[in-house]
């Protein structure tokens, strides 16, 4: 259990993990986490003119609820004395939302405007698959190949109900979609040419 200062809300995190031997040459590690972050902020402003006269006040509350599920797995396999293979998989979907309320008043305390808003993230996730293969040709020469593929997506929708005195109402919506990804391939050659020195040669290609 955890509390973010000033939020007045209790968040939580659940985690379960296990490591097991699938065979004398293969090990598997699993991890599942479900963090929950509950935030809340309050802002109070006094508004002044350029001459220093009080013209009004603004009060805003923002309350966010962030829930996610993170699952990951790591497989390490040693098929023989010369090869080692690692495979990593991770998937993290999240369900986030933010509520916003704002009031602005004149110096006479009469209502100038108000805003009630809700932000939701409908399709928000990150996914990653990575692995490497290391082959040892001799006690002094080895090669490792590494690959990584990652993908992320955020679909955000904002809905604001805006009122401006004396009688103006506006409903505003904003839709936003963000996608990202990365593809990486890397190769490394390691050569212990002399007992007291090691030489490494590598190359990498990345697409974002």
Short mmCIF file of C-alpha atoms in Angstrom, two decimals:
data_model
loop_
_atom_site.label_atom_id
_atom_site.label_comp_id
_atom_site.label_asym_id
_atom_site.label_seq_id
_atom_site.Cartn_x
_atom_site.Cartn_y
_atom_site.Cartn_z
CA UNK A 1 0.00 0.00 0.00
CA UNK A 2 1.23 3.49 -0.74
CA UNK A 3 0.00 7.06 -0.47
CA UNK A 4 1.17 9.95 -2.63
CA UNK A 5 1.56 13.10 -0.57
CA UNK A 6 -1.46 15.44 -0.69
CA UNK A 7 -3.52 12.94 -2.73
CA UNK A 8 -5.55 11.71 0.29
CA UNK A 9 -5.93 8.38 -1.54
CA UNK A 10 -4.35 4.97 -0.95
CA UNK A 11 -2.87 3.12 -3.94
CA UNK A 12 -1.68 -0.47 -4.06
CA UNK A 13 0.63 -2.84 -5.88
CA UNK A 14 0.25 -6.61 -6.20
CA UNK A 15 3.10 -8.77 -7.46
CA UNK A 16 3.64 -12.49 -7.99
CA UNK A 17 6.82 -14.02 -9.38
CA UNK A 18 8.27 -17.48 -9.82
CA UNK A 19 11.47 -19.00 -11.18
CA UNK A 20 11.60 -22.63 -12.23
CA UNK A 21 13.89 -25.10 -13.95
CA UNK A 22 12.21 -26.56 -17.03
CA UNK A 23 15.11 -28.94 -17.58
CA UNK A 24 18.79 -29.25 -16.58
CA UNK A 25 19.57 -26.75 -19.37
CA UNK A 26 16.56 -24.38 -19.32
CA UNK A 27 15.27 -21.93 -16.69
CA UNK A 28 12.08 -19.86 -16.81
CA UNK A 29 11.21 -16.77 -14.74
CA UNK A 30 7.68 -15.32 -14.63
CA UNK A 31 6.52 -12.04 -13.08
CA UNK A 32 3.09 -10.41 -12.89
CA UNK A 33 2.47 -7.00 -11.31
CA UNK A 34 -0.70 -4.93 -10.92
CA UNK A 35 0.24 -1.43 -9.75
CA UNK A 36 -2.41 1.16 -8.98
CA UNK A 37 -1.51 4.85 -8.60
CA UNK A 38 -4.19 7.18 -7.24
CA UNK A 39 -3.35 10.87 -7.43
CA UNK A 40 -5.14 14.06 -6.55
CA UNK A 41 -4.12 17.70 -6.75
CA UNK A 42 -5.77 20.95 -5.75
CA UNK A 43 -4.77 24.39 -7.08
CA UNK A 44 -5.98 27.71 -5.68
CA UNK A 45 -5.11 30.93 -7.55
CA UNK A 46 -5.78 34.57 -6.88
CA UNK A 47 -6.05 36.66 -10.07
CA UNK A 48 -4.76 40.25 -10.26
CA UNK A 49 -4.76 42.95 -12.91
CA UNK A 50 -1.61 44.61 -14.19
CA UNK A 51 -2.21 47.39 -11.67
CA UNK A 52 -2.24 44.91 -8.80
CA UNK A 53 -5.99 44.93 -8.17
CA UNK A 54 -7.68 41.63 -7.25
CA UNK A 55 -9.94 40.58 -10.14
CA UNK A 56 -10.96 37.08 -9.10
CA UNK A 57 -9.98 33.60 -7.99
CA UNK A 58 -9.62 30.16 -9.56
CA UNK A 59 -10.00 26.74 -7.93
CA UNK A 60 -9.03 23.51 -9.72
CA UNK A 61 -9.13 19.84 -8.72
CA UNK A 62 -7.44 17.12 -10.75
CA UNK A 63 -7.87 13.47 -9.77
CA UNK A 64 -6.09 10.69 -11.66
CA UNK A 65 -6.53 6.93 -11.46
CA UNK A 66 -3.79 4.86 -13.10
CA UNK A 67 -4.18 1.08 -13.18
CA UNK A 68 -1.95 -1.28 -15.14
CA UNK A 69 -1.06 -4.94 -15.44
CA UNK A 70 2.53 -5.94 -16.20
CA UNK A 71 3.42 -9.46 -17.25
CA UNK A 72 6.92 -10.59 -18.16
CA UNK A 73 8.78 -13.82 -18.81
CA UNK A 74 12.46 -14.69 -19.24
CA UNK A 75 13.70 -17.98 -20.69
CA UNK A 76 17.36 -18.98 -20.53
CA UNK A 77 18.36 -22.08 -22.51
CA UNK A 78 21.77 -23.73 -22.79
CA UNK A 79 21.36 -26.39 -25.51
CA UNK A 80 25.07 -27.31 -25.41
CA UNK A 81 28.39 -26.15 -24.03
CA UNK A 82 28.91 -23.58 -26.81
CA UNK A 83 25.49 -21.87 -27.03
CA UNK A 84 23.33 -19.79 -24.68
CA UNK A 85 19.90 -18.44 -25.72
CA UNK A 86 17.86 -15.82 -23.82
CA UNK A 87 14.28 -14.80 -24.62
CA UNK A 88 12.37 -11.96 -22.92
CA UNK A 89 8.69 -11.04 -23.33
CA UNK A 90 6.80 -8.21 -21.63
CA UNK A 91 3.27 -6.83 -22.04
CA UNK A 92 1.88 -3.87 -20.08
CA UNK A 93 -1.73 -2.74 -20.67
CA UNK A 94 -2.93 0.27 -18.65
CA UNK A 95 -6.32 1.76 -17.87
CA UNK A 96 -5.91 5.40 -16.88
CA UNK A 97 -8.33 8.23 -16.32
CA UNK A 98 -8.28 11.80 -15.03
CA UNK A 99 -11.13 13.95 -13.76
CA UNK A 100 -10.78 17.73 -13.78
CA UNK A 101 -13.03 20.36 -12.20
CA UNK A 102 -12.30 24.09 -12.36
CA UNK A 103 -14.21 27.13 -11.13
CA UNK A 104 -13.31 30.77 -11.72
CA UNK A 105 -15.01 33.61 -9.86
CA UNK A 106 -14.96 37.38 -10.00
CA UNK A 107 -13.68 39.46 -7.09
CA UNK A 108 -17.34 39.80 -6.05
CA UNK A 109 -17.45 35.94 -5.74
CA UNK A 110 -19.88 35.76 -8.69
CA UNK A 111 -19.19 32.77 -10.96
CA UNK A 112 -17.23 33.72 -14.10
CA UNK A 113 -16.75 30.23 -15.61
CA UNK A 114 -16.59 26.54 -14.81
CA UNK A 115 -15.11 23.45 -16.44
CA UNK A 116 -15.85 19.79 -15.80
CA UNK A 117 -13.66 17.37 -17.73
CA UNK A 118 -12.83 13.70 -18.08
CA UNK A 119 -9.78 12.16 -19.80
CA UNK A 120 -9.75 8.46 -20.66
CA UNK A 121 -7.11 6.24 -22.25
CA UNK A 122 -8.95 3.47 -24.08
CA UNK A 123 -6.12 1.55 -25.76
CA UNK A 124 -2.91 2.12 -23.84
CA UNK A 125 -0.20 -0.55 -23.82
CA UNK A 126 3.46 -1.36 -24.35
CA UNK A 127 4.74 -4.69 -25.63
CA UNK A 128 8.28 -5.95 -26.03
CA UNK A 129 9.98 -9.09 -27.29
CA UNK A 130 13.74 -9.44 -27.11
CA UNK A 131 16.34 -12.13 -27.26
CA UNK A 132 19.98 -12.97 -27.78
CA UNK A 133 22.06 -15.95 -28.90
CA UNK A 134 25.68 -16.33 -27.89
CA UNK A 135 27.95 -18.91 -29.52
CA UNK A 136 31.46 -19.66 -28.32
CA UNK A 137 33.77 -20.87 -31.08
CA UNK A 138 36.67 -21.34 -28.71
CA UNK A 139 37.70 -20.32 -25.19
CA UNK A 140 38.92 -16.97 -26.64
CA UNK A 141 36.35 -16.22 -29.41
CA UNK A 142 32.58 -15.73 -29.11
CA UNK A 143 29.76 -14.09 -31.06
CA UNK A 144 26.48 -12.71 -29.72
CA UNK A 145 23.42 -11.71 -31.79
CA UNK A 146 20.77 -9.53 -30.13
CA UNK A 147 17.28 -8.59 -31.33
CA UNK A 148 14.51 -6.41 -29.88
CA UNK A 149 11.02 -5.50 -31.06
CA UNK A 150 8.84 -3.08 -29.07
CA UNK A 151 5.47 -1.45 -29.71
CA UNK A 152 3.37 1.09 -27.80
CA UNK A 153 -0.03 2.72 -28.26
CA UNK A 154 -1.94 5.47 -26.47
CA UNK A 155 -5.52 6.41 -27.40
CA UNK A 156 -6.65 9.45 -25.42
CA UNK A 157 -10.04 11.13 -25.33
CA UNK A 158 -10.76 14.40 -23.50
CA UNK A 159 -14.31 15.65 -22.92
CA UNK A 160 -14.82 19.12 -21.37
CA UNK A 161 -18.12 20.71 -20.40
CA UNK A 162 -17.34 24.45 -20.27
CA UNK A 163 -19.68 27.13 -18.91
CA UNK A 164 -19.06 30.86 -19.19
CA UNK A 165 -21.37 33.31 -17.39
CA UNK A 166 -23.99 34.41 -17.90
CA UNK A 167 -25.33 31.57 -20.09
CA UNK A 168 -22.79 30.16 -22.55
CA UNK A 169 -22.21 26.39 -22.67
CA UNK A 170 -19.62 24.57 -24.76
CA UNK A 171 -18.91 20.84 -24.99
CA UNK A 172 -15.40 20.24 -26.31
CA UNK A 173 -13.87 16.88 -27.18
CA UNK A 174 -10.29 16.07 -28.13
CA UNK A 175 -9.16 12.75 -29.56
CA UNK A 176 -5.49 11.85 -29.70
CA UNK A 177 -3.72 8.70 -30.87
CA UNK A 178 0.00 8.03 -30.43
CA UNK A 179 1.83 4.94 -31.67
CA UNK A 180 5.49 4.11 -31.27
CA UNK A 181 7.83 1.23 -31.90
CA UNK A 182 11.44 0.16 -32.18
CA UNK A 183 13.29 -2.60 -34.01
CA UNK A 184 16.91 -3.32 -33.10
CA UNK A 185 19.42 -5.85 -34.39
CA UNK A 186 22.93 -6.01 -32.94
CA UNK A 187 25.97 -8.21 -33.36
CA UNK A 188 29.02 -8.41 -31.11
CA UNK A 189 32.27 -10.35 -31.54
CA UNK A 190 34.47 -10.79 -28.49
CA UNK A 191 38.06 -11.96 -28.82
CA UNK A 192 40.42 -12.49 -25.90
CA UNK A 193 43.46 -12.15 -28.10
CA UNK A 194 45.89 -11.88 -25.19
CA UNK A 195 45.39 -13.14 -21.66
CA UNK A 196 45.33 -9.60 -20.26
CA UNK A 197 43.29 -7.95 -23.06
CA UNK A 198 39.87 -8.39 -24.69
CA UNK A 199 38.80 -6.93 -28.02
CA UNK A 200 35.14 -6.34 -28.92
CA UNK A 201 33.72 -5.52 -32.37
CA UNK A 202 30.06 -4.71 -32.87
CA UNK A 203 27.44 -3.32 -35.21
CA UNK A 204 23.85 -2.24 -34.69
CA UNK A 205 20.87 -1.28 -36.79
CA UNK A 206 17.82 0.44 -35.27
CA UNK A 207 14.52 1.61 -36.72
CA UNK A 208 12.21 3.82 -34.62
#
